[in-house]
PDB file of C-alpha atoms in Angstrom:
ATOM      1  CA  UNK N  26     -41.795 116.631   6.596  1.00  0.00           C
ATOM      2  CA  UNK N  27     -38.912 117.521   3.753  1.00  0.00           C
ATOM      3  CA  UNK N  28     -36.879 118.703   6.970  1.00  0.00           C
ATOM      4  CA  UNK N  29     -37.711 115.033   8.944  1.00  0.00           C
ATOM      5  CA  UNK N  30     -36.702 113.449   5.697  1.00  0.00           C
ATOM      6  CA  UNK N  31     -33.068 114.887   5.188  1.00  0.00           C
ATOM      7  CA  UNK N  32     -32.672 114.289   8.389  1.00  0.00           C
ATOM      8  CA  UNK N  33     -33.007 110.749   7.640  1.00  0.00           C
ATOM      9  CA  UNK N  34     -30.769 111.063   4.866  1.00  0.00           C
ATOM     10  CA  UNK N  35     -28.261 112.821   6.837  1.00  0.00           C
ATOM     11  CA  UNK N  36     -28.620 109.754   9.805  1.00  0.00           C
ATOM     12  CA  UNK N  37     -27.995 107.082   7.410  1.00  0.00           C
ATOM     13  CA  UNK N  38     -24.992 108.822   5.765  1.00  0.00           C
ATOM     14  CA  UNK N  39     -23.194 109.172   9.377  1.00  0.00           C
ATOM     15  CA  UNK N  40     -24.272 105.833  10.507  1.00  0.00           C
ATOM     16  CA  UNK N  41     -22.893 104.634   7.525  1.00  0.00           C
ATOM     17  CA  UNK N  42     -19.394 106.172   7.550  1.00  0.00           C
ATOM     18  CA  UNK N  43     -19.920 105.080  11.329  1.00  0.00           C
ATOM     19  CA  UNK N  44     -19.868 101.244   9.923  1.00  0.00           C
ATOM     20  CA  UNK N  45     -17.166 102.156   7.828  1.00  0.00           C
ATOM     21  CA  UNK N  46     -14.851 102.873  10.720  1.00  0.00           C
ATOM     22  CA  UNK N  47     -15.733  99.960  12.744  1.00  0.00           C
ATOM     23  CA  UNK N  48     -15.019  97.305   9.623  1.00  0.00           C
ATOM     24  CA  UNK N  49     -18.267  95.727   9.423  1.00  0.00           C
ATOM     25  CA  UNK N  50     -18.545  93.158   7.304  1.00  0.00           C
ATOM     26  CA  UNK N  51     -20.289  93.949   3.804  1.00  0.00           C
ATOM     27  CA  UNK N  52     -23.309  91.973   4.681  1.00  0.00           C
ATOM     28  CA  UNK N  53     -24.348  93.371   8.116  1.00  0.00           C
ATOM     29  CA  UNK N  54     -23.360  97.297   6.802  1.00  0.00           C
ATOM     30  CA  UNK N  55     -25.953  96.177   4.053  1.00  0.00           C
ATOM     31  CA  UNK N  56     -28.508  95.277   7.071  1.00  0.00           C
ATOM     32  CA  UNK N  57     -27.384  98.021   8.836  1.00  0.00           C
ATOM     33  CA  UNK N  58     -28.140 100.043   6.522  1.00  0.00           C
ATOM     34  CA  UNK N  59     -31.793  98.575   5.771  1.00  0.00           C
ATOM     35  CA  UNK N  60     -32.529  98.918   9.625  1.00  0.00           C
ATOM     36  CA  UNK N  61     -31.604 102.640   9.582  1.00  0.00           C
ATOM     37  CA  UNK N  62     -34.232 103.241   6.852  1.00  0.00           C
ATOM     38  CA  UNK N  63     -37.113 101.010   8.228  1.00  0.00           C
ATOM     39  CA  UNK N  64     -36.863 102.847  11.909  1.00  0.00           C
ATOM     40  CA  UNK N  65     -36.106 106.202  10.558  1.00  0.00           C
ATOM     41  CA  UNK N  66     -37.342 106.852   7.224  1.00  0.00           C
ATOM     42  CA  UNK N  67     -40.272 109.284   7.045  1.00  0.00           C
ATOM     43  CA  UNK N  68     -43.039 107.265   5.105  1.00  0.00           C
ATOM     44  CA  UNK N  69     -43.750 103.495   6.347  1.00  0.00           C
ATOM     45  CA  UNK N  70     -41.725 101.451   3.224  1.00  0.00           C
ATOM     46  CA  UNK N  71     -42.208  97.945   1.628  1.00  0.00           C
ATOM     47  CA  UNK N  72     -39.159  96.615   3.486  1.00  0.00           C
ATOM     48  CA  UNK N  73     -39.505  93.488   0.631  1.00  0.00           C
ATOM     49  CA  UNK N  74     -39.428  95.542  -2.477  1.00  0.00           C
ATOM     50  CA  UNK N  75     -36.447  97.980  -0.974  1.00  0.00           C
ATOM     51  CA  UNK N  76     -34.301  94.806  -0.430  1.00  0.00           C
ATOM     52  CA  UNK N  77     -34.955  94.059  -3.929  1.00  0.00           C
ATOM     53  CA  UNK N  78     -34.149  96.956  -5.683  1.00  0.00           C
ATOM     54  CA  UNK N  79     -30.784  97.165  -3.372  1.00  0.00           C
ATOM     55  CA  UNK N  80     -30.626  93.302  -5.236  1.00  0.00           C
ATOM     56  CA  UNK N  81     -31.182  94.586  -8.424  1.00  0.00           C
ATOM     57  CA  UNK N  82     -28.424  97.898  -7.657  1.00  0.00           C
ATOM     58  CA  UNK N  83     -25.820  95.329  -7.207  1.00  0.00           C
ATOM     59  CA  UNK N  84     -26.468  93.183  -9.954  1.00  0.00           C
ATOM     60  CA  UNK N  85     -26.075  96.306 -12.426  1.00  0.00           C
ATOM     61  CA  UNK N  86     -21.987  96.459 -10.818  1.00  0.00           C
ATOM     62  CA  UNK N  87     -21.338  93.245 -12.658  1.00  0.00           C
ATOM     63  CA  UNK N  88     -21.587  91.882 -16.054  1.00  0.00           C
ATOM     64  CA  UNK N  89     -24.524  92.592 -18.086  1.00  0.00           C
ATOM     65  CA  UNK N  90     -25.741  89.140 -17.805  1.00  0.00           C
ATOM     66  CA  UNK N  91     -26.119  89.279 -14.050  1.00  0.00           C
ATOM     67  CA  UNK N  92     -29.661  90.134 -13.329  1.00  0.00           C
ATOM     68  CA  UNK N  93     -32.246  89.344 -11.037  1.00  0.00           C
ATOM     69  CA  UNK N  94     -35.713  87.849 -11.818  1.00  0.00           C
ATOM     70  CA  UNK N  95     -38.891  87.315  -9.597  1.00  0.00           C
ATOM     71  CA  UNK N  96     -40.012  84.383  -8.845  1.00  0.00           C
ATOM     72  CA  UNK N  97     -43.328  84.382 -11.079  1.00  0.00           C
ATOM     73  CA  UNK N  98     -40.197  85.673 -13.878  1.00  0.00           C
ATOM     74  CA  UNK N  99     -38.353  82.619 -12.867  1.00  0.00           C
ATOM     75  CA  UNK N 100     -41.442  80.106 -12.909  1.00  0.00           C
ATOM     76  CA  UNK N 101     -41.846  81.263 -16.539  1.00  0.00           C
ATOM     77  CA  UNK N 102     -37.856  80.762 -17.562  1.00  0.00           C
ATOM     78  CA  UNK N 103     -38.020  77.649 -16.242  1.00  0.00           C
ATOM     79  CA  UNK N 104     -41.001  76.074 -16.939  1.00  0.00           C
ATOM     80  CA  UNK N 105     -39.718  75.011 -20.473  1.00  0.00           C
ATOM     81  CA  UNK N 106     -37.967  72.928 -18.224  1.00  0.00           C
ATOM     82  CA  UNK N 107     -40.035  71.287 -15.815  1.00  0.00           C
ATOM     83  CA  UNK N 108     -41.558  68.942 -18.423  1.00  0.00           C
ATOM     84  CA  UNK N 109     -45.248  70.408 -18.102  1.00  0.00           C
ATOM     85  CA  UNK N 110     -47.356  73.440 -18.595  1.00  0.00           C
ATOM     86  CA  UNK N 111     -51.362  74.415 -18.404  1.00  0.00           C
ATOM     87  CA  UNK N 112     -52.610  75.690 -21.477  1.00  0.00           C
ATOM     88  CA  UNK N 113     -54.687  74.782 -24.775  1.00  0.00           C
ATOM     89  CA  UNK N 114     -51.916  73.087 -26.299  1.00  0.00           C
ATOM     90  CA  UNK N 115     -50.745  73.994 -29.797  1.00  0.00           C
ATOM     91  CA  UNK N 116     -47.427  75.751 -30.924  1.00  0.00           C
ATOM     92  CA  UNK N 117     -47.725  78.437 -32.762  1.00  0.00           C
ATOM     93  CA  UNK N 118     -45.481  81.283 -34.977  1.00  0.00           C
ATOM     94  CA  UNK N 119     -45.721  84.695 -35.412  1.00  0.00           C
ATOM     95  CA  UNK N 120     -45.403  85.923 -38.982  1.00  0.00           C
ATOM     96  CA  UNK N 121     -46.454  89.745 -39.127  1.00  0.00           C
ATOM     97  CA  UNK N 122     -48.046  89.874 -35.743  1.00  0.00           C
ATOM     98  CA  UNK N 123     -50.434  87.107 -37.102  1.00  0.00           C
ATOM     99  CA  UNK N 124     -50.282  84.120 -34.479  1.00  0.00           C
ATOM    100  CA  UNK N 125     -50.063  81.071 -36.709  1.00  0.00           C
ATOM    101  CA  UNK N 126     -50.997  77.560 -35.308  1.00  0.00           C
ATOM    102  CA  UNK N 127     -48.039  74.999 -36.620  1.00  0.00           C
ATOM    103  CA  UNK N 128     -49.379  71.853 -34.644  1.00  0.00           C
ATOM    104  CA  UNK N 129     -52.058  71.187 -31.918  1.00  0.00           C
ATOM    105  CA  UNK N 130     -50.543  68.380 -29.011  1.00  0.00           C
ATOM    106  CA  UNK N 131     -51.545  64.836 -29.853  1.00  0.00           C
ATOM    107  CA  UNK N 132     -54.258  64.495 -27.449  1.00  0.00           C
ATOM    108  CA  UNK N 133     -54.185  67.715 -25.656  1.00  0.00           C
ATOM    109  CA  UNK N 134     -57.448  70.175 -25.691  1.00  0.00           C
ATOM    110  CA  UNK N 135     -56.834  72.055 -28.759  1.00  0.00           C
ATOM    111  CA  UNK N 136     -56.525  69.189 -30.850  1.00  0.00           C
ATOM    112  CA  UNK N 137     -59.883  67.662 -29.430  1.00  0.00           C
ATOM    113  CA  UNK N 138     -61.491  71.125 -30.412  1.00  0.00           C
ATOM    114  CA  UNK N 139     -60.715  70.599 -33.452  1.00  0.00           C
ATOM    115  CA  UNK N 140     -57.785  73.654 -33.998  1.00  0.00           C
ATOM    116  CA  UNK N 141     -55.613  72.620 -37.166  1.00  0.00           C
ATOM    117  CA  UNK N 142     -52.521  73.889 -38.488  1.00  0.00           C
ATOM    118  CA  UNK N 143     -52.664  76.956 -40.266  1.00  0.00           C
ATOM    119  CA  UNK N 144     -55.440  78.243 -37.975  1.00  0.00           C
ATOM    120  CA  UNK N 145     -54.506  82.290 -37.247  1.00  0.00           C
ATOM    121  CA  UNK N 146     -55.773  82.614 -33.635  1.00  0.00           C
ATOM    122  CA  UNK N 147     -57.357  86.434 -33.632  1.00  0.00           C
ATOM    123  CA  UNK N 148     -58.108  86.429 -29.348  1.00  0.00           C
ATOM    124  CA  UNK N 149     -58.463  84.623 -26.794  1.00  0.00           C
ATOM    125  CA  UNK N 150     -60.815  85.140 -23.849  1.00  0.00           C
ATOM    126  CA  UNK N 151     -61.564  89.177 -25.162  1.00  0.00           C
ATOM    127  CA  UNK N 152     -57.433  89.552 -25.245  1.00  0.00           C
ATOM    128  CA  UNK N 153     -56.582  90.752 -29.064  1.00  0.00           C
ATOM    129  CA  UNK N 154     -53.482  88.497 -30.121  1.00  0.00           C
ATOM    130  CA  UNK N 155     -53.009  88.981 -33.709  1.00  0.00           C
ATOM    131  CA  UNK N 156     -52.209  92.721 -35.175  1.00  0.00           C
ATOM    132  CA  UNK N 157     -50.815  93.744 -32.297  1.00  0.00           C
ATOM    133  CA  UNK N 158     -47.178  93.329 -31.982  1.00  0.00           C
ATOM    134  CA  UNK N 159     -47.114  91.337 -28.300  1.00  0.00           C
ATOM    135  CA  UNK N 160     -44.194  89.093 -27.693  1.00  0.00           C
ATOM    136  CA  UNK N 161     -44.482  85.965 -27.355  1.00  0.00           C
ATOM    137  CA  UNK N 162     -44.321  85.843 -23.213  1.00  0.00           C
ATOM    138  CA  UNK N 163     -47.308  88.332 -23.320  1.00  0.00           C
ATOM    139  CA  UNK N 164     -49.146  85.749 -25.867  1.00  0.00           C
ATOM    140  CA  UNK N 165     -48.060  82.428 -23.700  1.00  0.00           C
ATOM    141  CA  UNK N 166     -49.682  84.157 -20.566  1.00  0.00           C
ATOM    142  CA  UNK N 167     -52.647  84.873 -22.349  1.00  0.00           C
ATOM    143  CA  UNK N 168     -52.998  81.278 -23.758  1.00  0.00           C
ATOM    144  CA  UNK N 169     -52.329  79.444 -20.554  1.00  0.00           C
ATOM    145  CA  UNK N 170     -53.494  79.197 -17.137  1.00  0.00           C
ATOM    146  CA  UNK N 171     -54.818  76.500 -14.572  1.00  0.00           C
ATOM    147  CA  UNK N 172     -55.794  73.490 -15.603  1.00  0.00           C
ATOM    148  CA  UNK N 173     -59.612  73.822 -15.927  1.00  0.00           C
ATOM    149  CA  UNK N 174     -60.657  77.221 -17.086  1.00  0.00           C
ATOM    150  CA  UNK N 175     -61.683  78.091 -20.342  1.00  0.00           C
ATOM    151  CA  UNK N 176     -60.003  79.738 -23.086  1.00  0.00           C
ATOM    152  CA  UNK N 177     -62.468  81.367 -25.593  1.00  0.00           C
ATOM    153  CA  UNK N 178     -60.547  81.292 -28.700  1.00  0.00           C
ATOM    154  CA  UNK N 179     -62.059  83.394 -32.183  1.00  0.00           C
ATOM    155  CA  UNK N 180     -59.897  82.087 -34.467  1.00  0.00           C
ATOM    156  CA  UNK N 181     -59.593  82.831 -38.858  1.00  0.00           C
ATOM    157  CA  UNK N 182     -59.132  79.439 -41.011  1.00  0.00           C
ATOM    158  CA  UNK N 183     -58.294  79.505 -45.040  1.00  0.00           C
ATOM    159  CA  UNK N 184     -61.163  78.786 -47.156  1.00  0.00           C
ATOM    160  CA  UNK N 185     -63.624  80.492 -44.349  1.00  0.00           C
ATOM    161  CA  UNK N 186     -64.320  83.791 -44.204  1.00  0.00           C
ATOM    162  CA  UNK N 187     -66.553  83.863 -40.600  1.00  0.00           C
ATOM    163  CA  UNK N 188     -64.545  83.496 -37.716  1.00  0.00           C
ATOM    164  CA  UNK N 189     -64.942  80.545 -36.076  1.00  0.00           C
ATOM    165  CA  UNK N 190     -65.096  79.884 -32.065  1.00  0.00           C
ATOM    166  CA  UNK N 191     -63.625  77.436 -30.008  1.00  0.00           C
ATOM    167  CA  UNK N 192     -64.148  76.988 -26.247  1.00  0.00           C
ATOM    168  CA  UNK N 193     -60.453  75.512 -25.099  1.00  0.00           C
ATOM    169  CA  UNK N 194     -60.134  73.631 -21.534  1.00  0.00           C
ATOM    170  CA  UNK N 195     -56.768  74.161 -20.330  1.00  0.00           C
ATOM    171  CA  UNK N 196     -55.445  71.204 -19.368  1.00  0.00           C
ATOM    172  CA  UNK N 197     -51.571  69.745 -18.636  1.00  0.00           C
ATOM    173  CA  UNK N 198     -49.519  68.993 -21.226  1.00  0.00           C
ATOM    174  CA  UNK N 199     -46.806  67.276 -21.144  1.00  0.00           C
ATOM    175  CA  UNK N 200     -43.250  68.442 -23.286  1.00  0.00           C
ATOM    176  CA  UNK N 201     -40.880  65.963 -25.050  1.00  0.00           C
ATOM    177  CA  UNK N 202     -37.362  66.514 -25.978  1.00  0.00           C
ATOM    178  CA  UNK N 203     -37.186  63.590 -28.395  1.00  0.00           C
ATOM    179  CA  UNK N 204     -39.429  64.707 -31.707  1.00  0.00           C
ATOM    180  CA  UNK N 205     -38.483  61.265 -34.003  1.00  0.00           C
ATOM    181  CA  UNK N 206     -36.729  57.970 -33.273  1.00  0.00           C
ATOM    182  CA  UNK N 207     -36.136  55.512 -35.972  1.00  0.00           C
ATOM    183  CA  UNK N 208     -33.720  53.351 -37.905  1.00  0.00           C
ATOM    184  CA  UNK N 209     -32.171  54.613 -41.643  1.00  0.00           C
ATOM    185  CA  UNK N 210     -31.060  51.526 -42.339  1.00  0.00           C
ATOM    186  CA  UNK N 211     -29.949  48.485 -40.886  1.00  0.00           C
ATOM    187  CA  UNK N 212     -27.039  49.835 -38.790  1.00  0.00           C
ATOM    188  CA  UNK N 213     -28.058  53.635 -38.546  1.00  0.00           C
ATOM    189  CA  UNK N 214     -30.365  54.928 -36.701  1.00  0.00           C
ATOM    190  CA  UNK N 215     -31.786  58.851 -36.184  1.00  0.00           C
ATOM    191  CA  UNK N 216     -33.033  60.489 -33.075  1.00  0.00           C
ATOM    192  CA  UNK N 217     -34.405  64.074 -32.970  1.00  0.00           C
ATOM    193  CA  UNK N 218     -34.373  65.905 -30.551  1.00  0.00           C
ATOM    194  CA  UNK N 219     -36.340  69.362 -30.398  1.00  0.00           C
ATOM    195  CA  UNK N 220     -35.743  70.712 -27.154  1.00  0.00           C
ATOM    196  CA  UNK N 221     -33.564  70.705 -24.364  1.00  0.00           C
ATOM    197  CA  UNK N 222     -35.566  70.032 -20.491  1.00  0.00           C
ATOM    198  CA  UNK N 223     -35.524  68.349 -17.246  1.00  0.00           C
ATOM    199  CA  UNK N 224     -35.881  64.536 -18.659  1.00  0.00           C
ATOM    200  CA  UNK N 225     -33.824  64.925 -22.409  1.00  0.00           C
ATOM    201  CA  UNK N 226     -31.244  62.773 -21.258  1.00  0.00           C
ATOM    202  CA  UNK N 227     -33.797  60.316 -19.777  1.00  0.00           C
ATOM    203  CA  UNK N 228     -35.589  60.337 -23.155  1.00  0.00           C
ATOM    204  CA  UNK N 229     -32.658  59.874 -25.254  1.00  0.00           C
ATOM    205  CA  UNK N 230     -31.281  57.002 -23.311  1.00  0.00           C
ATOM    206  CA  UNK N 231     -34.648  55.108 -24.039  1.00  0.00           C
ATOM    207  CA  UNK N 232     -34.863  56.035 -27.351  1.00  0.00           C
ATOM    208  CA  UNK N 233     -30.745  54.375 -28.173  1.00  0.00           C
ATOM    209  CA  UNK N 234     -32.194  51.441 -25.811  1.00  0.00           C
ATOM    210  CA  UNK N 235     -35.108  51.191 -28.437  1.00  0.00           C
ATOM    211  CA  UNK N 236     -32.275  51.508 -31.646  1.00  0.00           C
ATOM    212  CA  UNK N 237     -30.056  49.369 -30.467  1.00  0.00           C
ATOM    213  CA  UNK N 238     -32.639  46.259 -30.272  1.00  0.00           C
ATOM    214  CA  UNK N 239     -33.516  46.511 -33.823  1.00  0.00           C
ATOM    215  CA  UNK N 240     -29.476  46.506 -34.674  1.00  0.00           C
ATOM    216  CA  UNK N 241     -28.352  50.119 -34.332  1.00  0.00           C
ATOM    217  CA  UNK N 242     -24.201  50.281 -34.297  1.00  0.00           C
ATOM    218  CA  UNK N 243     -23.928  54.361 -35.190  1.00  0.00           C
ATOM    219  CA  UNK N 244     -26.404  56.767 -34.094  1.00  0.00           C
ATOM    220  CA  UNK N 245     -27.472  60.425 -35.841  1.00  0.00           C
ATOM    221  CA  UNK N 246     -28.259  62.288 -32.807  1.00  0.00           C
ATOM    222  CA  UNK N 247     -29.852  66.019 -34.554  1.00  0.00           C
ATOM    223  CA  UNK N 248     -30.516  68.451 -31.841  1.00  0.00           C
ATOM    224  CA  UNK N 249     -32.663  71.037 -33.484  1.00  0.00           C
ATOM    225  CA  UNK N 250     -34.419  73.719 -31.640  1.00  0.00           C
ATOM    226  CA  UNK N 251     -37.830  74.560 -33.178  1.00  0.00           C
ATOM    227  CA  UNK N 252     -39.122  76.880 -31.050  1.00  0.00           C
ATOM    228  CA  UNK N 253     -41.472  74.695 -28.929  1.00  0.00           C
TER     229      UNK N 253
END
């Protein structure tokens, strides 16, 4: 088998250099290439993940900022985005791998639980959070998921010492860029906004529309990114 595999090797080097002298283009030597090894290599291969670590090889050639990501790594980069998530709906901090509740959604299924601020959410669903140093992609995955299942929360609240549990339905809920729209005096008004997605613009162009009917001439745009 070892001697079936060199020969492999040894096939794809001189049908390589063979490319080489006929001037393929870089794209079909790079298919070229990826036919030699799914008709000769030894072993049957995963012709999908090959093509993506030859992806990821090329990547690494330029700038350290070029890199690739799956799509379920996408999905999660850019879901911040989209306007919408599934999950119990709170945002939280971590302060020395303690997961701190800051705010539950206005109307979303933590809230209607009854989670407050302050709340330290211990697990969720038999998944230790607190005390144990996960980032917070690891902790996002564990809090959300389809709209409809249940997240069993055990969570620690001041003034209690018993840990109280919440059952959580996930449910959809929705992200807004502007935080806080209002006037600071007769001619001035304020808009916050708190993060940056698909409809900010959208929501900041309603919220001058709003200012300027009650009298607004200058505008205090703060764009302050707290984490959510």
């Amino acid at each position: 088998m070892k001697k079936l595999f060199f020969s492999s090797i040894l096939l794809l080097a001189v049908c390589l250099t063979s490319v080489g002298q006929i001037e393929f283009t870089p794209e079909r030597k790079l298919r070229y290439a990826e036919q030699i090894i799914e008709s000769y290599y030894v072993d049957r291969i995963d012709t999908s993940k090959v093509v993506t670590e030859a992806i990821v090889a090329m990547l690494k050639t330029l700038d350290p900022h070029s890199t690739y990501s799956s799509p379920e790594e996408t999905r999660e980069l850019t879901e911040p985005l989209d306007g919408n998530f599934s999950g119990i709906g709170i945002r939280f901090q971590m302060n020395n791998d303690t997961l701190y509740v800051i705010e539950s959604v206005a109307g979303g299924p933590s809230e209607k639980v009854g989670i407050l601020p302050g709340d330290r959410i211990i697990s969720c669903n038999d998944t230790v959070i607190s005390g144990v140093k996960m980032k917070n992609n690891d902790i996002m995955k564990v809090l959300r998921g389809p709209k409809g299942t249940i997240a069993a929360l055990k969570v620690l609240r001041k003034g209690n010492p018993q840990l109280l549990e919440f059952r959580v339905e996930r449910d959809n809920i929705p992200i807004y860029s502007v935080e806080a729209t209002y006037m600071i005096n007769d001619s001035v008004g304020y808009i916050s906004v708190s993060r940056f997605a698909e409809a900010t613009a959208e929501e900041v162009a309603e919220a001058m529309g709003k200012l300027k009917k009650k009298g607004m001439r200058h505008l205090i745009l703060d764009l302050t990114d707290n984490g959510g």
